mmCIF file of C-alpha atoms in Angstrom:
data_model
loop_
_atom_site.group_PDB
_atom_site.id
_atom_site.type_symbol
_atom_site.label_atom_id
_atom_site.label_comp_id
_atom_site.label_asym_id
_atom_site.label_seq_id
_atom_site.Cartn_x
_atom_site.Cartn_y
_atom_site.Cartn_z
ATOM 1 C CA MET A 212 -76.080 -107.919 -94.208
ATOM 2 C CA GLN A 213 -73.229 -106.369 -92.252
ATOM 3 C CA LEU A 214 -74.222 -102.956 -90.959
ATOM 4 C CA PRO A 215 -71.988 -99.919 -91.632
ATOM 5 C CA GLU A 216 -69.655 -99.001 -88.797
ATOM 6 C CA THR A 217 -69.251 -95.294 -89.674
ATOM 7 C CA LEU A 218 -71.647 -92.405 -90.156
ATOM 8 C CA ASP A 219 -70.433 -91.869 -93.725
ATOM 9 C CA GLY A 220 -71.099 -95.535 -94.387
ATOM 10 C CA TRP A 221 -74.673 -95.231 -93.157
ATOM 11 C CA LEU A 222 -75.360 -92.054 -95.118
ATOM 12 C CA GLY A 223 -73.949 -93.609 -98.276
ATOM 13 C CA LEU A 224 -76.133 -96.696 -97.815
ATOM 14 C CA LEU A 225 -79.293 -94.666 -97.225
ATOM 15 C CA GLU A 226 -78.633 -92.428 -100.217
ATOM 16 C CA VAL A 227 -78.507 -95.347 -102.658
ATOM 17 C CA ARG A 228 -81.047 -97.660 -101.023
ATOM 18 C CA HIS A 229 -84.204 -95.698 -101.754
ATOM 19 C CA GLY A 230 -84.633 -94.178 -105.211
ATOM 20 C CA GLN A 231 -87.329 -91.692 -104.197
ATOM 21 C CA SER A 232 -85.994 -89.039 -101.835
ATOM 22 C CA ILE A 233 -89.465 -87.770 -100.890
ATOM 23 C CA GLN A 234 -92.293 -90.212 -100.201
ATOM 24 C CA LEU A 235 -95.045 -88.709 -98.107
ATOM 25 C CA GLY A 236 -97.054 -90.982 -95.835
ATOM 26 C CA LEU A 237 -96.956 -92.188 -92.249
ATOM 27 C CA ASP A 238 -97.835 -95.899 -92.289
ATOM 28 C CA ARG A 239 -94.292 -97.191 -92.797
ATOM 29 C CA VAL A 240 -92.706 -94.766 -90.346
ATOM 30 C CA ARG A 241 -95.387 -95.433 -87.752
ATOM 31 C CA ALA A 242 -94.837 -99.188 -88.031
ATOM 32 C CA VAL A 243 -91.095 -98.837 -87.414
ATOM 33 C CA ARG A 244 -91.709 -96.367 -84.591
ATOM 34 C CA ASP A 245 -93.900 -98.950 -82.885
ATOM 35 C CA ALA A 246 -91.318 -101.674 -83.466
ATOM 36 C CA LEU A 247 -88.681 -99.543 -81.717
ATOM 37 C CA GLN A 248 -90.793 -99.540 -78.541
ATOM 38 C CA LEU A 249 -89.434 -96.204 -77.342
ATOM 39 C CA PRO A 250 -92.263 -94.335 -75.605
ATOM 40 C CA GLN A 251 -92.427 -90.571 -75.422
ATOM 41 C CA THR A 252 -91.294 -89.520 -71.963
ATOM 42 C CA CYS A 253 -90.923 -85.720 -72.210
ATOM 43 C CA PRO A 254 -92.697 -82.764 -73.845
ATOM 44 C CA VAL A 255 -92.387 -82.563 -77.630
ATOM 45 C CA PHE A 256 -92.583 -79.412 -79.762
ATOM 46 C CA THR A 257 -93.229 -79.887 -83.488
ATOM 47 C CA ILE A 258 -92.431 -76.926 -85.733
ATOM 48 C CA GLY A 259 -93.604 -76.595 -89.332
ATOM 49 C CA GLY A 260 -94.123 -73.814 -91.845
ATOM 50 C CA THR A 261 -92.833 -72.624 -95.197
ATOM 51 C CA ASN A 262 -90.193 -70.247 -93.856
ATOM 52 C CA GLY A 263 -88.878 -69.492 -90.384
ATOM 53 C CA LYS A 264 -88.865 -73.094 -89.123
ATOM 54 C CA GLY A 265 -85.121 -73.243 -88.570
ATOM 55 C CA SER A 266 -85.010 -69.887 -86.805
ATOM 56 C CA THR A 267 -87.946 -70.790 -84.575
ATOM 57 C CA CYS A 268 -86.330 -74.119 -83.674
ATOM 58 C CA ALA A 269 -83.073 -72.345 -82.799
ATOM 59 C CA LEU A 270 -84.853 -69.725 -80.696
ATOM 60 C CA LEU A 271 -86.869 -72.313 -78.795
ATOM 61 C CA GLU A 272 -83.816 -74.511 -78.226
ATOM 62 C CA ALA A 273 -81.819 -71.545 -76.889
ATOM 63 C CA VAL A 274 -84.613 -70.544 -74.517
ATOM 64 C CA LEU A 275 -85.107 -74.057 -73.133
ATOM 65 C CA LEU A 276 -81.357 -74.532 -72.679
ATOM 66 C CA ALA A 277 -81.131 -71.208 -70.862
ATOM 67 C CA ALA A 278 -83.901 -72.452 -68.558
ATOM 68 C CA GLY A 279 -81.686 -75.397 -67.597
ATOM 69 C CA TYR A 280 -83.457 -78.135 -69.521
ATOM 70 C CA ARG A 281 -81.793 -80.953 -71.461
ATOM 71 C CA VAL A 282 -83.014 -80.458 -75.022
ATOM 72 C CA GLY A 283 -82.991 -82.515 -78.206
ATOM 73 C CA LEU A 284 -83.360 -80.717 -81.545
ATOM 74 C CA TYR A 285 -83.934 -82.392 -84.911
ATOM 75 C CA THR A 286 -83.704 -80.175 -88.009
ATOM 76 C CA SER A 287 -83.040 -80.490 -91.736
ATOM 77 C CA PRO A 288 -81.340 -80.086 -94.072
ATOM 78 C CA HIS A 289 -77.768 -79.654 -92.871
ATOM 79 C CA LEU A 290 -75.147 -77.291 -94.271
ATOM 80 C CA LEU A 291 -71.758 -78.942 -93.719
ATOM 81 C CA ARG A 292 -72.233 -82.064 -91.553
ATOM 82 C CA TYR A 293 -75.129 -84.454 -91.065
ATOM 83 C CA ASN A 294 -74.557 -84.164 -87.313
ATOM 84 C CA GLU A 295 -76.069 -80.666 -87.488
ATOM 85 C CA ARG A 296 -79.472 -82.313 -87.844
ATOM 86 C CA VAL A 297 -79.381 -83.972 -84.423
ATOM 87 C CA ARG A 298 -78.447 -81.776 -81.476
ATOM 88 C CA ILE A 299 -78.423 -83.025 -77.893
ATOM 89 C CA ASN A 300 -78.170 -80.473 -75.108
ATOM 90 C CA GLY A 301 -76.964 -77.760 -77.468
ATOM 91 C CA ARG A 302 -74.309 -79.826 -79.256
ATOM 92 C CA GLU A 303 -74.247 -81.833 -82.453
ATOM 93 C CA ALA A 304 -74.618 -85.554 -81.796
ATOM 94 C CA ASP A 305 -71.408 -87.574 -82.007
ATOM 95 C CA ASP A 306 -70.895 -89.955 -84.913
ATOM 96 C CA ALA A 307 -71.047 -92.940 -82.542
ATOM 97 C CA VAL A 308 -74.465 -91.887 -81.222
ATOM 98 C CA LEU A 309 -75.847 -91.586 -84.754
ATOM 99 C CA VAL A 310 -74.287 -94.866 -85.933
ATOM 100 C CA ASP A 311 -75.893 -96.726 -83.027
ATOM 101 C CA ALA A 312 -79.238 -95.021 -83.698
ATOM 102 C CA PHE A 313 -79.191 -95.828 -87.419
ATOM 103 C CA ALA A 314 -78.409 -99.456 -86.587
ATOM 104 C CA GLU A 315 -81.271 -99.661 -84.070
ATOM 105 C CA VAL A 316 -83.715 -98.360 -86.675
ATOM 106 C CA GLU A 317 -82.329 -100.808 -89.222
ATOM 107 C CA ARG A 318 -82.942 -103.761 -86.931
ATOM 108 C CA ALA A 319 -86.457 -102.563 -86.106
ATOM 109 C CA ARG A 320 -87.603 -101.919 -89.660
ATOM 110 C CA GLY A 321 -87.275 -105.500 -90.910
ATOM 111 C CA GLU A 322 -88.527 -105.484 -94.502
ATOM 112 C CA ILE A 323 -90.241 -102.090 -94.235
ATOM 113 C CA PRO A 324 -88.675 -99.613 -96.711
ATOM 114 C CA LEU A 325 -87.712 -96.177 -95.404
ATOM 115 C CA THR A 326 -86.476 -93.078 -97.216
ATOM 116 C CA TYR A 327 -83.268 -91.290 -96.217
ATOM 117 C CA PHE A 328 -85.276 -88.694 -94.298
ATOM 118 C CA GLU A 329 -87.552 -91.232 -92.613
ATOM 119 C CA HIS A 330 -84.646 -93.371 -91.413
ATOM 120 C CA GLY A 331 -82.874 -90.250 -90.166
ATOM 121 C CA THR A 332 -85.985 -89.006 -88.349
ATOM 122 C CA LEU A 333 -86.429 -92.290 -86.512
ATOM 123 C CA ALA A 334 -82.708 -92.408 -85.714
ATOM 124 C CA ALA A 335 -82.930 -88.939 -84.173
ATOM 125 C CA TRP A 336 -85.818 -90.154 -82.022
ATOM 126 C CA VAL A 337 -83.721 -93.126 -80.863
ATOM 127 C CA ALA A 338 -80.823 -90.824 -79.973
ATOM 128 C CA PHE A 339 -83.131 -88.514 -78.033
ATOM 129 C CA CYS A 340 -84.796 -91.346 -76.127
ATOM 130 C CA ARG A 341 -81.388 -92.704 -75.099
ATOM 131 C CA ALA A 342 -80.206 -89.274 -73.891
ATOM 132 C CA GLY A 343 -82.661 -88.722 -71.029
ATOM 133 C CA LEU A 344 -83.994 -85.361 -72.224
ATOM 134 C CA ASP A 345 -86.421 -82.885 -70.703
ATOM 135 C CA ALA A 346 -87.788 -81.606 -74.045
ATOM 136 C CA ILE A 347 -87.619 -82.510 -77.737
ATOM 137 C CA ILE A 348 -87.980 -80.135 -80.681
ATOM 138 C CA LEU A 349 -88.797 -81.645 -84.088
ATOM 139 C CA GLU A 350 -88.669 -79.640 -87.313
ATOM 140 C CA VAL A 351 -91.002 -80.778 -90.073
ATOM 141 C CA GLY A 352 -89.174 -81.632 -93.280
ATOM 142 C CA LEU A 353 -91.940 -80.982 -95.816
ATOM 143 C CA GLY A 354 -95.587 -80.076 -95.280
ATOM 144 C CA GLY A 355 -96.684 -81.519 -91.977
ATOM 145 C CA ARG A 356 -99.663 -83.843 -92.179
ATOM 146 C CA LEU A 357 -97.759 -86.631 -93.972
ATOM 147 C CA ASP A 358 -94.219 -85.777 -92.877
ATOM 148 C CA ALA A 359 -92.297 -88.439 -90.946
ATOM 149 C CA VAL A 360 -92.007 -86.132 -87.920
ATOM 150 C CA ASN A 361 -95.781 -86.238 -87.541
ATOM 151 C CA VAL A 362 -95.782 -89.810 -86.191
ATOM 152 C CA PHE A 363 -94.746 -88.306 -82.863
ATOM 153 C CA GLU A 364 -97.289 -86.568 -80.656
ATOM 154 C CA PRO A 365 -96.507 -82.903 -79.989
ATOM 155 C CA ASP A 366 -97.501 -81.284 -76.741
ATOM 156 C CA CYS A 367 -97.300 -77.991 -78.647
ATOM 157 C CA ALA A 368 -97.176 -77.415 -82.411
ATOM 158 C CA ILE A 369 -96.025 -74.251 -84.186
ATOM 159 C CA VAL A 370 -96.679 -73.297 -87.808
ATOM 160 C CA THR A 371 -94.412 -70.353 -88.576
ATOM 161 C CA SER A 372 -95.722 -69.253 -91.978
ATOM 162 C CA VAL A 373 -97.649 -70.490 -94.993
ATOM 163 C CA ALA A 374 -96.415 -69.600 -98.475
ATOM 164 C CA MET A 375 -96.051 -71.161 -101.911
ATOM 165 C CA ASP A 376 -93.348 -73.828 -101.993
ATOM 166 C CA HIS A 377 -93.161 -77.578 -102.718
ATOM 167 C CA MET A 378 -96.378 -77.247 -104.740
ATOM 168 C CA ASP A 379 -95.830 -80.603 -106.450
ATOM 169 C CA TYR A 380 -96.353 -82.287 -103.085
ATOM 170 C CA LEU A 381 -98.486 -79.894 -101.048
ATOM 171 C CA GLY A 382 -100.864 -78.260 -103.532
ATOM 172 C CA ASP A 383 -100.954 -75.148 -105.694
ATOM 173 C CA SER A 384 -102.668 -72.720 -103.300
ATOM 174 C CA ARG A 385 -102.113 -71.333 -99.815
ATOM 175 C CA GLU A 386 -105.337 -73.002 -98.735
ATOM 176 C CA ALA A 387 -104.114 -76.430 -99.812
ATOM 177 C CA ILE A 388 -100.681 -75.865 -98.303
ATOM 178 C CA GLY A 389 -102.180 -74.462 -95.102
ATOM 179 C CA PHE A 390 -104.213 -77.634 -94.599
ATOM 180 C CA GLU A 391 -101.056 -79.741 -94.919
ATOM 181 C CA LYS A 392 -99.179 -77.536 -92.443
ATOM 182 C CA ALA A 393 -102.072 -77.708 -89.956
ATOM 183 C CA GLY A 394 -101.749 -81.486 -89.892
ATOM 184 C CA ILE A 395 -99.256 -81.208 -87.029
ATOM 185 C CA PHE A 396 -101.909 -79.722 -84.727
ATOM 186 C CA ARG A 397 -103.480 -81.976 -82.099
ATOM 187 C CA ALA A 398 -106.840 -81.988 -80.355
ATOM 188 C CA GLY A 399 -106.821 -80.226 -77.008
ATOM 189 C CA ARG A 400 -103.207 -79.085 -77.341
ATOM 190 C CA PRO A 401 -101.633 -75.687 -78.066
ATOM 191 C CA ALA A 402 -101.398 -74.845 -81.765
ATOM 192 C CA ILE A 403 -99.402 -71.688 -82.404
ATOM 193 C CA CYS A 404 -99.615 -69.944 -85.778
ATOM 194 C CA GLY A 405 -96.900 -67.338 -86.378
ATOM 195 C CA ASP A 406 -98.451 -66.247 -89.688
ATOM 196 C CA PRO A 407 -100.656 -63.201 -89.020
ATOM 197 C CA LEU A 408 -102.718 -63.981 -92.141
ATOM 198 C CA PRO A 409 -103.224 -67.738 -91.975
ATOM 199 C CA PRO A 410 -105.200 -69.565 -94.660
ATOM 200 C CA GLU A 411 -108.782 -70.310 -93.690
ATOM 201 C CA SER A 412 -108.020 -74.008 -94.111
ATOM 202 C CA LEU A 413 -105.490 -73.903 -91.272
ATOM 203 C CA VAL A 414 -107.883 -72.170 -88.896
ATOM 204 C CA ALA A 415 -110.784 -74.436 -89.903
ATOM 205 C CA HIS A 416 -108.758 -77.603 -89.333
ATOM 206 C CA ALA A 417 -107.526 -76.427 -85.935
ATOM 207 C CA ASN A 418 -111.089 -75.619 -84.900
ATOM 208 C CA ALA A 419 -112.481 -78.871 -86.310
ATOM 209 C CA ILE A 420 -110.151 -81.055 -84.259
ATOM 210 C CA GLY A 421 -110.396 -78.910 -81.144
ATOM 211 C CA ALA A 422 -106.820 -77.658 -81.052
ATOM 212 C CA LYS A 423 -106.048 -74.672 -78.831
ATOM 213 C CA LEU A 424 -105.242 -72.282 -81.664
ATOM 214 C CA SER A 425 -103.384 -69.015 -81.076
ATOM 215 C CA VAL A 426 -102.759 -66.783 -84.096
ATOM 216 C CA SER A 427 -100.161 -64.024 -84.312
ATOM 217 C CA GLY A 428 -101.764 -60.585 -84.316
ATOM 218 C CA ARG A 429 -105.040 -61.937 -82.941
ATOM 219 C CA ASP A 430 -104.198 -63.911 -79.818
ATOM 220 C CA PHE A 431 -100.613 -62.743 -79.297
ATOM 221 C CA GLY A 432 -98.228 -60.346 -80.955
ATOM 222 C CA PHE A 433 -95.465 -57.823 -80.635
ATOM 223 C CA SER A 434 -94.564 -54.179 -81.046
ATOM 224 C CA GLY A 435 -91.204 -52.464 -81.077
ATOM 225 C CA ASP A 436 -88.957 -49.545 -81.861
ATOM 226 C CA GLN A 437 -85.316 -49.263 -82.860
ATOM 227 C CA ASN A 438 -84.040 -50.274 -79.446
ATOM 228 C CA GLN A 439 -86.414 -52.839 -77.938
ATOM 229 C CA TRP A 440 -89.642 -54.738 -78.422
ATOM 230 C CA ALA A 441 -92.600 -55.979 -76.399
ATOM 231 C CA PHE A 442 -94.688 -59.165 -76.453
ATOM 232 C CA TRP A 443 -98.375 -59.347 -75.609
ATOM 233 C CA ILE A 444 -101.091 -61.962 -75.174
ATOM 234 C CA ALA A 445 -104.734 -61.037 -75.669
ATOM 235 C CA GLY A 446 -106.398 -60.600 -72.284
ATOM 236 C CA GLY A 447 -103.168 -61.492 -70.574
ATOM 237 C CA SER A 448 -99.709 -60.272 -69.755
ATOM 238 C CA ARG A 449 -97.393 -57.935 -71.628
ATOM 239 C CA ARG A 450 -93.617 -58.270 -71.551
ATOM 240 C CA GLY A 451 -91.741 -55.114 -72.469
ATOM 241 C CA GLY A 452 -88.154 -53.956 -72.683
ATOM 242 C CA LEU A 453 -87.011 -57.026 -74.649
ATOM 243 C CA ALA A 454 -83.723 -56.942 -76.513
ATOM 244 C CA TYR A 455 -83.921 -57.962 -80.156
ATOM 245 C CA PRO A 456 -82.953 -61.590 -80.859
ATOM 246 C CA ALA A 457 -79.365 -62.215 -81.924
ATOM 247 C CA LEU A 458 -80.685 -63.576 -85.243
ATOM 248 C CA ARG A 459 -80.709 -60.722 -87.742
ATOM 249 C CA GLY A 460 -83.790 -59.500 -89.576
ATOM 250 C CA ALA A 461 -87.034 -57.823 -88.557
ATOM 251 C CA ASN A 462 -88.911 -61.038 -89.428
ATOM 252 C CA GLN A 463 -87.294 -62.718 -86.425
ATOM 253 C CA LEU A 464 -89.787 -60.972 -84.155
ATOM 254 C CA LEU A 465 -92.536 -63.084 -85.734
ATOM 255 C CA ASN A 466 -90.572 -66.192 -84.812
ATOM 256 C CA ALA A 467 -89.612 -64.945 -81.357
ATOM 257 C CA ALA A 468 -93.224 -64.034 -80.549
ATOM 258 C CA ALA A 469 -94.369 -67.514 -81.625
ATOM 259 C CA VAL A 470 -91.780 -69.051 -79.299
ATOM 260 C CA MET A 471 -92.955 -66.893 -76.408
ATOM 261 C CA ALA A 472 -96.575 -67.846 -77.131
ATOM 262 C CA ALA A 473 -95.584 -71.508 -77.122
ATOM 263 C CA CYS A 474 -93.735 -71.158 -73.804
ATOM 264 C CA GLU A 475 -96.766 -69.454 -72.307
ATOM 265 C CA ALA A 476 -99.059 -72.205 -73.608
ATOM 266 C CA VAL A 477 -97.057 -75.027 -71.980
ATOM 267 C CA ARG A 478 -95.984 -73.203 -68.810
ATOM 268 C CA ASP A 479 -97.686 -75.815 -66.603
ATOM 269 C CA LEU A 480 -95.855 -78.639 -68.395
ATOM 270 C CA ILE A 481 -92.388 -77.126 -68.753
ATOM 271 C CA PRO A 482 -92.112 -73.697 -67.122
ATOM 272 C CA VAL A 483 -89.689 -71.196 -68.641
ATOM 273 C CA PRO A 484 -88.797 -68.083 -66.650
ATOM 274 C CA MET A 485 -88.637 -64.733 -68.394
ATOM 275 C CA GLN A 486 -84.932 -64.453 -67.720
ATOM 276 C CA ALA A 487 -84.323 -67.638 -69.728
ATOM 277 C CA ILE A 488 -86.264 -66.189 -72.657
ATOM 278 C CA ARG A 489 -84.202 -63.012 -72.564
ATOM 279 C CA GLN A 490 -80.947 -64.951 -72.307
ATOM 280 C CA GLY A 491 -81.884 -67.447 -75.002
ATOM 281 C CA PHE A 492 -82.818 -64.738 -77.491
ATOM 282 C CA MET A 493 -79.519 -62.958 -76.866
ATOM 283 C CA LEU A 494 -77.361 -66.068 -77.310
ATOM 284 C CA VAL A 495 -79.114 -67.873 -80.175
ATOM 285 C CA GLU A 496 -77.091 -68.740 -83.281
ATOM 286 C CA LEU A 497 -78.151 -70.169 -86.648
ATOM 287 C CA PRO A 498 -75.802 -70.295 -89.643
ATOM 288 C CA GLY A 499 -77.071 -69.345 -93.059
ATOM 289 C CA ARG A 500 -80.071 -67.241 -92.043
ATOM 290 C CA PHE A 501 -79.214 -63.654 -92.941
ATOM 291 C CA GLN A 502 -75.790 -64.353 -91.488
ATOM 292 C CA VAL A 503 -73.475 -61.360 -91.890
ATOM 293 C CA MET A 504 -69.859 -62.467 -91.785
ATOM 294 C CA PRO A 505 -67.079 -60.345 -90.252
ATOM 295 C CA GLY A 506 -64.633 -58.589 -92.578
ATOM 296 C CA ARG A 507 -64.785 -56.591 -95.798
ATOM 297 C CA PRO A 508 -66.320 -56.695 -98.293
ATOM 298 C CA THR A 509 -69.452 -57.524 -96.363
ATOM 299 C CA VAL A 510 -70.616 -61.102 -96.960
ATOM 300 C CA VAL A 511 -74.220 -62.176 -96.315
ATOM 301 C CA LEU A 512 -75.263 -65.836 -96.262
ATOM 302 C CA ASP A 513 -78.965 -66.629 -96.589
ATOM 303 C CA VAL A 514 -80.643 -69.894 -97.593
ATOM 304 C CA ALA A 515 -83.679 -68.030 -99.024
ATOM 305 C CA HIS A 516 -85.074 -70.199 -101.832
ATOM 306 C CA ASN A 517 -88.694 -69.156 -102.355
ATOM 307 C CA PRO A 518 -90.448 -65.820 -102.977
ATOM 308 C CA GLN A 519 -91.557 -65.257 -99.392
ATOM 309 C CA ALA A 520 -88.023 -65.765 -98.089
ATOM 310 C CA ALA A 521 -86.618 -63.634 -100.915
ATOM 311 C CA GLY A 522 -88.962 -60.815 -99.932
ATOM 312 C CA VAL A 523 -87.685 -60.967 -96.360
ATOM 313 C CA LEU A 524 -84.087 -61.049 -97.602
ATOM 314 C CA ASN A 525 -84.783 -57.978 -99.745
ATOM 315 C CA GLU A 526 -86.129 -56.080 -96.726
ATOM 316 C CA ASN A 527 -83.177 -57.112 -94.597
ATOM 317 C CA LEU A 528 -80.696 -56.044 -97.268
ATOM 318 C CA ALA A 529 -82.467 -52.695 -97.547
ATOM 319 C CA SER A 530 -82.013 -52.113 -93.817
ATOM 320 C CA MET A 531 -78.240 -52.667 -93.888
ATOM 321 C CA GLY A 532 -77.273 -49.200 -95.083
ATOM 322 C CA PHE A 533 -75.410 -48.036 -98.172
ATOM 323 C CA PHE A 534 -73.109 -50.223 -100.273
ATOM 324 C CA PRO A 535 -71.710 -48.949 -103.592
ATOM 325 C CA GLU A 536 -72.397 -52.279 -105.311
ATOM 326 C CA THR A 537 -74.005 -55.586 -104.385
ATOM 327 C CA TRP A 538 -72.769 -58.859 -105.844
ATOM 328 C CA ALA A 539 -75.080 -61.884 -105.870
ATOM 329 C CA VAL A 540 -73.878 -65.474 -105.827
ATOM 330 C CA ILE A 541 -76.996 -67.461 -106.635
ATOM 331 C CA GLY A 542 -77.639 -71.156 -107.228
ATOM 332 C CA MET A 543 -81.104 -72.727 -107.140
ATOM 333 C CA LEU A 544 -82.958 -76.002 -107.557
ATOM 334 C CA SER A 545 -85.025 -76.546 -110.690
ATOM 335 C CA ASP A 546 -88.289 -77.151 -108.808
ATOM 336 C CA LYS A 547 -88.240 -73.727 -107.132
ATOM 337 C CA ASP A 548 -89.943 -70.515 -108.287
ATOM 338 C CA VAL A 549 -86.704 -69.039 -109.590
ATOM 339 C CA ALA A 550 -88.343 -66.141 -111.422
ATOM 340 C CA GLY A 551 -90.376 -65.243 -108.338
ATOM 341 C CA VAL A 552 -87.246 -65.141 -106.193
ATOM 342 C CA VAL A 553 -85.280 -63.069 -108.699
ATOM 343 C CA ARG A 554 -88.061 -60.522 -109.225
ATOM 344 C CA LEU A 555 -88.040 -59.663 -105.542
ATOM 345 C CA LEU A 556 -84.283 -59.080 -105.469
ATOM 346 C CA ARG A 557 -83.449 -57.778 -108.946
ATOM 347 C CA ASP A 558 -83.428 -54.109 -107.931
ATOM 348 C CA ARG A 559 -81.088 -54.861 -105.034
ATOM 349 C CA ILE A 560 -78.344 -56.555 -107.097
ATOM 350 C CA ASP A 561 -75.740 -54.979 -109.408
ATOM 351 C CA HIS A 562 -73.826 -58.119 -110.460
ATOM 352 C CA TRP A 563 -75.233 -61.649 -110.831
ATOM 353 C CA LEU A 564 -72.834 -64.574 -110.499
ATOM 354 C CA VAL A 565 -74.978 -67.617 -111.241
ATOM 355 C CA ALA A 566 -73.829 -71.120 -110.326
ATOM 356 C CA SER A 567 -74.806 -74.663 -111.236
ATOM 357 C CA LEU A 568 -75.950 -76.917 -108.400
ATOM 358 C CA PRO A 569 -75.294 -80.664 -108.291
ATOM 359 C CA GLY A 570 -77.804 -83.511 -108.269
ATOM 360 C CA PRO A 571 -80.905 -84.253 -110.328
ATOM 361 C CA ARG A 572 -82.757 -81.208 -108.948
ATOM 362 C CA GLY A 573 -79.840 -78.807 -109.376
ATOM 363 C CA LEU A 574 -80.394 -76.031 -111.928
ATOM 364 C CA ASP A 575 -77.690 -75.522 -114.546
ATOM 365 C CA ALA A 576 -76.039 -72.086 -114.542
ATOM 366 C CA ALA A 577 -76.958 -71.464 -118.194
ATOM 367 C CA LYS A 578 -80.644 -72.134 -117.507
ATOM 368 C CA LEU A 579 -80.529 -69.977 -114.401
ATOM 369 C CA ALA A 580 -78.930 -67.149 -116.397
ATOM 370 C CA ALA A 581 -81.664 -67.464 -119.023
ATOM 371 C CA ILE A 582 -84.353 -67.056 -116.350
ATOM 372 C CA LEU A 583 -82.594 -63.943 -115.027
ATOM 373 C CA GLN A 584 -82.590 -62.468 -118.517
ATOM 374 C CA GLU A 585 -86.299 -63.261 -118.956
ATOM 375 C CA VAL A 586 -87.077 -61.532 -115.672
ATOM 376 C CA GLY A 587 -85.131 -58.505 -116.899
ATOM 377 C CA VAL A 588 -82.415 -58.063 -114.305
ATOM 378 C CA SER A 589 -79.994 -55.204 -114.795
ATOM 379 C CA GLY A 590 -76.241 -55.559 -114.587
ATOM 380 C CA GLU A 591 -73.925 -58.284 -115.738
ATOM 381 C CA ILE A 592 -74.659 -62.016 -115.546
ATOM 382 C CA ALA A 593 -71.738 -64.436 -115.312
ATOM 383 C CA GLU A 594 -71.977 -68.252 -115.194
ATOM 384 C CA PHE A 595 -69.971 -70.631 -112.983
ATOM 385 C CA ASP A 596 -69.739 -74.365 -112.365
ATOM 386 C CA SER A 597 -70.241 -74.031 -108.605
ATOM 387 C CA PRO A 598 -71.199 -71.450 -105.968
ATOM 388 C CA SER A 599 -67.677 -71.577 -104.508
ATOM 389 C CA ALA A 600 -66.190 -70.698 -107.901
ATOM 390 C CA ALA A 601 -68.627 -67.801 -108.241
ATOM 391 C CA TYR A 602 -67.826 -66.641 -104.727
ATOM 392 C CA GLU A 603 -64.084 -66.666 -105.409
ATOM 393 C CA VAL A 604 -64.598 -64.346 -108.371
ATOM 394 C CA ALA A 605 -66.940 -62.103 -106.378
ATOM 395 C CA VAL A 606 -64.351 -61.699 -103.622
ATOM 396 C CA GLY A 607 -61.685 -60.886 -106.197
ATOM 397 C CA ARG A 608 -63.766 -58.256 -107.973
ATOM 398 C CA ALA A 609 -65.790 -56.614 -105.182
ATOM 399 C CA ALA A 610 -64.449 -53.431 -103.649
ATOM 400 C CA GLU A 611 -63.850 -53.239 -99.917
ATOM 401 C CA GLY A 612 -67.034 -51.281 -99.349
ATOM 402 C CA ASP A 613 -69.220 -53.567 -101.476
ATOM 403 C CA ARG A 614 -71.543 -56.357 -100.403
ATOM 404 C CA ILE A 615 -71.659 -60.014 -101.517
ATOM 405 C CA VAL A 616 -74.933 -61.887 -100.985
ATOM 406 C CA ILE A 617 -75.019 -65.685 -101.284
ATOM 407 C CA PHE A 618 -78.529 -67.166 -101.549
ATOM 408 C CA GLY A 619 -80.920 -69.454 -103.426
ATOM 409 C CA SER A 620 -80.480 -72.817 -101.701
ATOM 410 C CA PHE A 621 -78.980 -74.627 -98.737
ATOM 411 C CA LEU A 622 -76.598 -76.184 -101.272
ATOM 412 C CA THR A 623 -75.443 -72.754 -102.438
ATOM 413 C CA VAL A 624 -74.719 -71.491 -98.943
ATOM 414 C CA ALA A 625 -73.124 -74.777 -97.884
ATOM 415 C CA ASP A 626 -70.697 -74.776 -100.820
ATOM 416 C CA VAL A 627 -69.549 -71.230 -100.053
ATOM 417 C CA MET A 628 -69.304 -71.963 -96.321
ATOM 418 C CA ALA A 629 -67.120 -74.978 -97.041
ATOM 419 C CA ALA A 630 -64.878 -72.881 -99.329
ATOM 420 C CA ARG A 631 -64.512 -70.156 -96.690
ATOM 421 C CA LYS A 632 -63.683 -72.751 -94.053
ATOM 422 C CA ALA A 633 -61.017 -74.322 -96.274
ATOM 423 C CA SER A 634 -59.359 -71.029 -97.174
#
């Protein structure tokens, strides 16, 4: 078989090769990892959790870069370009780097089948190993214990939060999901939990394997006012006078505190000065996470797609001040708790512009509208074939002082971002 010579060619091949997009389990990925013969040569941070993973990855990357380290960051999913998933030293990996990495994984796998995500995870590892890095950050795709990322050994693992999502794969309770998330912890190594109310299963697993567990609110935490915040460690130091992270939303302090706890836990392995933490928090960027765009009407992009994230989005919208009317552009996947998301935001929205999403998991606009009606939202509900079409109407109808909120899925935000970029 002749291997693809372009990134689009590789992505197209991987999309059609494996019929099941999610296939939890580590045996196949571990076998290909071993065949690659690329040993781990620098500290690795693995970050999991229901919400806040992307923000925590971005914060940690920014801090390590500010400290002068060469950093690799692997995240998913992407918004506009696959290259977003693999960042080397603060920049998206070039197509040529990814093409070479995909080909190296292909040669190593032999007859072993890999999913799109598994092949991409191993390719990211190849790219990082070839780049001569000082630190690697890996974001868990789904769960933790059986996620492809978990074949690599973290020197520090962070679980940002535990909430109800992906129940078909992870279980139907926080206890079951918490156990899956805790699977990224390792014996004798720092295990940071940014959730101040972790499931007992997470704590029990960390203790059972002998991980060095630190829980937000118990072992570390934060306090703040309107102008600044402070970080503390139980029985240890306190860092005050911190500027709020550049990422918007009060919930970002949970993520920032977890990053600071992680840096403290690995200070002997990869020291990070306080000035780098301050600088990293000030400069961090992450599209699609309560991202307020310049111009009027105000446009907010947020990939919130489960009730916990919707609750945070609701709080963040409430803190923005007064807007005569709020327009929602919403598109969601059929396997999400749509009603739970809508209930948390229904009193914040005046107009609902619901959009169909593509693919087998995409929810049709008519079905989404029906769920909104069942939940009992107030205001008009209009249906559209795509988020970009809904957004175009929202921009045309919203007054200058109004607010347009785009949320419900990465696909929803990505479609609107692409439309804004093209306009």
